[in-house]
């Protein structure tokens, strides 16, 4: 994507460390976006098996939150999990390899898009059951507390998971036992093919409040706001003050999955255009970087070129990689 | 090992409940990663008093009283297990496994495979099975066939105090999710349990009684029913061999097949619903592997395919009894 200079927006304070940090946010978000554009191309051209649920539009949440975590902190993710995995440190090569069902993929080709896990980066796995990972994240927080490891667990989920009872069972226990877990709800407005207002009674924020879990709502398109809020909530959890709930208001640029192209019956093209043009988290950050002179257009273009090269390298790696040996089918049923 | 041999070598008798408790206590002393989570596990020690005293020794930080949230505690155990702990979840009645089924079937059982072997879920779900407590249809089911159906889970069904202790210790040390079923009618059953450390490996069936005329392959409480039936068959000149499966997953096919090849007749006995049950799997195995050694069709006995009723008169009809086993065995041996 090309960068035009936009209206100046001044950052409150700046310094070399912050410059680098914001540029890294930018690079990370762009990596997720371009990764997924490639995934969409691979799927549309029939080169990728199964299906994929694209995260485009929501990058500020994954990057803002994961940048507030240590490498050994835990995350759990969702069926729309590419962004979380990449933001927590997964490599493009092994992500693409997994999506193509190849042996060097993160799960040796046994998990695919919806199940990428990477113990080395604290990623306890994407999960294809909506809300299914609330227990895993809360359990990881319990073990962090029991062992005194100082780790924090972040549970990413969409607003669709608000319909699942497991989440409330877990929030209740996390609050009772002051577990270091942050529940990050990404409200992208749609439960698969249904507007969330049709499925979600009352106020979302009232639900964690009922369990005495503090809730903070944040503009999910503003990576710096997401980051600052999550930093506060993560450190609070790490200090033993218990769980928190972060409500990130965001938008899914594509359909429920890559094959969901005729979506006029549940949302309008105008709405999509509005978000893509005015509320794209990457464009918003670019404008901020340019406006506050933390970067110029040339630097952003250079970053984009680098990311594109890395994506291309990842795809090449994955296509060249071997499929798993068929005998692998019976391995890993039991440890 | 045979029951006789145990009796000779062990001076001490424990109830089934005490054996379970001793296994948990020993494992918690041995390994600080082991903890218990469940409803009414701490002060109450569960309604069956199986865990009495554990909270006093290990504290409520390791014997954790939970809300009534079966899915939640099972899910939390999955996450804790994935991150280095070895949780033991107490699901008070096996019927309540249904509430935790997503966490057991879609999470615990799948994560090792889905992650290409990178993540492990070393947890135990302890729960109960069995009817005849007049508890009616939501507290009496034996749902071990459900979980035995799912690749990625191991399933244990101890039938004696000795086996309960040895199998539970193995379950806790296993790197896989194990569902461990205890028959609630057996908690007061007494038997020899050695004081010291021992484990019983999974996938090793136990010939509880030697015989020559028919193999009764049984699980959990039905092992006791089979042993009672065998005692009544002996004076009729029918020596029944009682083979205790002990773990349905992994299943010790060799011991089962060897027994049937020896006796030529097989009766498979289990307290789960008969339809699509554990008995069907074992009967099919025996027919596949020992067909030319069989002198009669393999017979199956299980719970009736009805919700378990409350009234004692009705409930007692739903579960196999020694009388029914004797009748069926006699028929199989041509002695009707």
PDB file of C-alpha atoms in Angstrom, chain A residues 74 94 98 105-108 110-112 115 117-119 123-127 129 131-140 142-144 146-147 151 166 169-170 172-174 176-177 179 328-335, chain B residues 32 34-35 37 61-62 64-73 75-85 99 102-103 106-107 109 111-120 150-154 174-177 249:
ATOM      1  CA  UNK A  74       0.828 -16.994  27.162  1.00  0.00           C
ATOM      2  CA  UNK A  94       6.292 -21.949   9.311  1.00  0.00           C
ATOM      3  CA  UNK A  98       1.183 -24.983   8.168  1.00  0.00           C
ATOM      4  CA  UNK A 105       4.524 -26.101   9.558  1.00  0.00           C
ATOM      5  CA  UNK A 106       3.966 -25.201  13.185  1.00  0.00           C
ATOM      6  CA  UNK A 107       1.810 -28.278  13.740  1.00  0.00           C
ATOM      7  CA  UNK A 108       3.538 -30.567  11.208  1.00  0.00           C
ATOM      8  CA  UNK A 110      -1.904 -31.496  11.495  1.00  0.00           C
ATOM      9  CA  UNK A 111      -3.497 -28.275  12.676  1.00  0.00           C
ATOM     10  CA  UNK A 112      -3.866 -25.918   9.738  1.00  0.00           C
ATOM     11  CA  UNK A 115      -5.020 -24.550  15.212  1.00  0.00           C
ATOM     12  CA  UNK A 117       0.241 -23.271  18.311  1.00  0.00           C
ATOM     13  CA  UNK A 118       3.818 -22.426  19.165  1.00  0.00           C
ATOM     14  CA  UNK A 119       5.067 -23.264  22.619  1.00  0.00           C
ATOM     15  CA  UNK A 123       1.130 -19.408  21.930  1.00  0.00           C
ATOM     16  CA  UNK A 124      -1.093 -22.134  23.400  1.00  0.00           C
ATOM     17  CA  UNK A 125      -3.003 -22.406  20.200  1.00  0.00           C
ATOM     18  CA  UNK A 126      -5.642 -21.027  17.943  1.00  0.00           C
ATOM     19  CA  UNK A 127      -8.952 -22.714  18.632  1.00  0.00           C
ATOM     20  CA  UNK A 129     -14.371 -23.791  18.972  1.00  0.00           C
ATOM     21  CA  UNK A 131     -14.897 -19.414  23.128  1.00  0.00           C
ATOM     22  CA  UNK A 132     -13.187 -22.771  23.488  1.00  0.00           C
ATOM     23  CA  UNK A 133      -9.910 -21.399  24.755  1.00  0.00           C
ATOM     24  CA  UNK A 134     -11.253 -19.473  27.745  1.00  0.00           C
ATOM     25  CA  UNK A 135     -10.460 -22.467  29.934  1.00  0.00           C
ATOM     26  CA  UNK A 136      -6.970 -22.926  28.516  1.00  0.00           C
ATOM     27  CA  UNK A 137      -5.993 -19.291  29.048  1.00  0.00           C
ATOM     28  CA  UNK A 138      -7.455 -19.256  32.547  1.00  0.00           C
ATOM     29  CA  UNK A 139      -5.720 -22.539  33.365  1.00  0.00           C
ATOM     30  CA  UNK A 140      -2.417 -21.146  32.108  1.00  0.00           C
ATOM     31  CA  UNK A 142      -3.714 -20.604  37.297  1.00  0.00           C
ATOM     32  CA  UNK A 143      -0.463 -22.462  36.702  1.00  0.00           C
ATOM     33  CA  UNK A 144       1.423 -19.143  36.485  1.00  0.00           C
ATOM     34  CA  UNK A 146       0.669 -21.634  41.404  1.00  0.00           C
ATOM     35  CA  UNK A 147       4.276 -21.725  40.232  1.00  0.00           C
ATOM     36  CA  UNK A 151       3.614 -14.951  33.573  1.00  0.00           C
ATOM     37  CA  UNK A 166     -17.515 -21.375  29.336  1.00  0.00           C
ATOM     38  CA  UNK A 169     -17.477 -19.898  34.220  1.00  0.00           C
ATOM     39  CA  UNK A 170     -13.829 -19.018  33.703  1.00  0.00           C
ATOM     40  CA  UNK A 172     -15.921 -16.198  37.683  1.00  0.00           C
ATOM     41  CA  UNK A 173     -13.024 -18.391  38.802  1.00  0.00           C
ATOM     42  CA  UNK A 174     -10.364 -15.973  37.548  1.00  0.00           C
ATOM     43  CA  UNK A 176     -12.407 -15.364  42.711  1.00  0.00           C
ATOM     44  CA  UNK A 177      -8.805 -16.552  42.595  1.00  0.00           C
ATOM     45  CA  UNK A 179      -5.625 -15.088  38.280  1.00  0.00           C
ATOM     46  CA  UNK A 328       2.753 -39.387  10.271  1.00  0.00           C
ATOM     47  CA  UNK A 329      -1.021 -39.799  10.425  1.00  0.00           C
ATOM     48  CA  UNK A 330      -0.782 -42.098  13.433  1.00  0.00           C
ATOM     49  CA  UNK A 331       1.885 -40.114  15.279  1.00  0.00           C
ATOM     50  CA  UNK A 332       1.041 -37.674  18.075  1.00  0.00           C
ATOM     51  CA  UNK A 333      -2.319 -39.207  18.964  1.00  0.00           C
ATOM     52  CA  UNK A 334      -0.698 -39.928  22.311  1.00  0.00           C
ATOM     53  CA  UNK A 335       2.298 -38.299  23.920  1.00  0.00           C
TER      54      UNK A 335
ATOM     55  CA  UNK B  32       4.347 -30.588  43.532  1.00  0.00           C
ATOM     56  CA  UNK B  34      -0.116 -32.394  40.981  1.00  0.00           C
ATOM     57  CA  UNK B  35      -3.241 -30.634  42.233  1.00  0.00           C
ATOM     58  CA  UNK B  37      -9.751 -29.203  41.374  1.00  0.00           C
ATOM     59  CA  UNK B  61      -4.263 -24.123  47.247  1.00  0.00           C
ATOM     60  CA  UNK B  62      -3.730 -27.662  45.934  1.00  0.00           C
ATOM     61  CA  UNK B  64      -9.172 -26.460  45.118  1.00  0.00           C
ATOM     62  CA  UNK B  65     -12.891 -26.117  45.749  1.00  0.00           C
ATOM     63  CA  UNK B  66     -14.431 -24.877  42.537  1.00  0.00           C
ATOM     64  CA  UNK B  67     -17.768 -23.393  41.602  1.00  0.00           C
ATOM     65  CA  UNK B  68     -20.265 -25.755  39.975  1.00  0.00           C
ATOM     66  CA  UNK B  69     -18.659 -25.260  36.578  1.00  0.00           C
ATOM     67  CA  UNK B  70     -17.716 -28.574  34.986  1.00  0.00           C
ATOM     68  CA  UNK B  71     -16.726 -27.083  31.643  1.00  0.00           C
ATOM     69  CA  UNK B  72     -14.772 -24.334  33.349  1.00  0.00           C
ATOM     70  CA  UNK B  73     -12.752 -26.509  35.673  1.00  0.00           C
ATOM     71  CA  UNK B  75     -10.892 -26.258  30.625  1.00  0.00           C
ATOM     72  CA  UNK B  76      -8.766 -24.689  33.331  1.00  0.00           C
ATOM     73  CA  UNK B  77      -7.162 -28.072  33.935  1.00  0.00           C
ATOM     74  CA  UNK B  78      -6.371 -28.354  30.213  1.00  0.00           C
ATOM     75  CA  UNK B  79      -4.613 -24.991  30.297  1.00  0.00           C
ATOM     76  CA  UNK B  80      -2.799 -25.778  33.512  1.00  0.00           C
ATOM     77  CA  UNK B  81      -1.677 -29.142  32.131  1.00  0.00           C
ATOM     78  CA  UNK B  82      -0.400 -27.534  28.924  1.00  0.00           C
ATOM     79  CA  UNK B  83       1.697 -25.126  30.976  1.00  0.00           C
ATOM     80  CA  UNK B  84       3.461 -27.587  33.242  1.00  0.00           C
ATOM     81  CA  UNK B  85       1.021 -28.664  35.955  1.00  0.00           C
ATOM     82  CA  UNK B  99     -21.171 -30.531  30.647  1.00  0.00           C
ATOM     83  CA  UNK B 102     -16.132 -29.853  24.584  1.00  0.00           C
ATOM     84  CA  UNK B 103     -13.143 -29.442  26.851  1.00  0.00           C
ATOM     85  CA  UNK B 106     -12.297 -31.040  21.389  1.00  0.00           C
ATOM     86  CA  UNK B 107      -9.562 -29.634  23.586  1.00  0.00           C
ATOM     87  CA  UNK B 109      -7.987 -35.038  23.363  1.00  0.00           C
ATOM     88  CA  UNK B 111      -4.234 -30.600  21.413  1.00  0.00           C
ATOM     89  CA  UNK B 112      -1.265 -32.947  21.276  1.00  0.00           C
ATOM     90  CA  UNK B 113      -2.187 -34.100  17.782  1.00  0.00           C
ATOM     91  CA  UNK B 114      -3.254 -30.711  16.437  1.00  0.00           C
ATOM     92  CA  UNK B 115      -0.020 -29.153  17.610  1.00  0.00           C
ATOM     93  CA  UNK B 116       2.022 -31.779  15.817  1.00  0.00           C
ATOM     94  CA  UNK B 117       3.167 -33.207  19.141  1.00  0.00           C
ATOM     95  CA  UNK B 118       4.470 -29.896  20.473  1.00  0.00           C
ATOM     96  CA  UNK B 119       1.981 -29.499  23.327  1.00  0.00           C
ATOM     97  CA  UNK B 120       0.957 -32.047  25.942  1.00  0.00           C
ATOM     98  CA  UNK B 150     -12.296 -40.521  21.178  1.00  0.00           C
ATOM     99  CA  UNK B 151      -8.692 -40.843  19.951  1.00  0.00           C
ATOM    100  CA  UNK B 152      -6.351 -38.941  22.245  1.00  0.00           C
ATOM    101  CA  UNK B 153      -7.995 -39.977  25.505  1.00  0.00           C
ATOM    102  CA  UNK B 154      -7.007 -42.876  27.734  1.00  0.00           C
ATOM    103  CA  UNK B 174       0.797 -40.194  32.095  1.00  0.00           C
ATOM    104  CA  UNK B 175       1.502 -37.349  29.687  1.00  0.00           C
ATOM    105  CA  UNK B 176      -1.943 -37.749  28.123  1.00  0.00           C
ATOM    106  CA  UNK B 177      -5.443 -36.843  29.249  1.00  0.00           C
ATOM    107  CA  UNK B 249      -7.908 -47.327  26.039  1.00  0.00           C
TER     108      UNK B 249
END
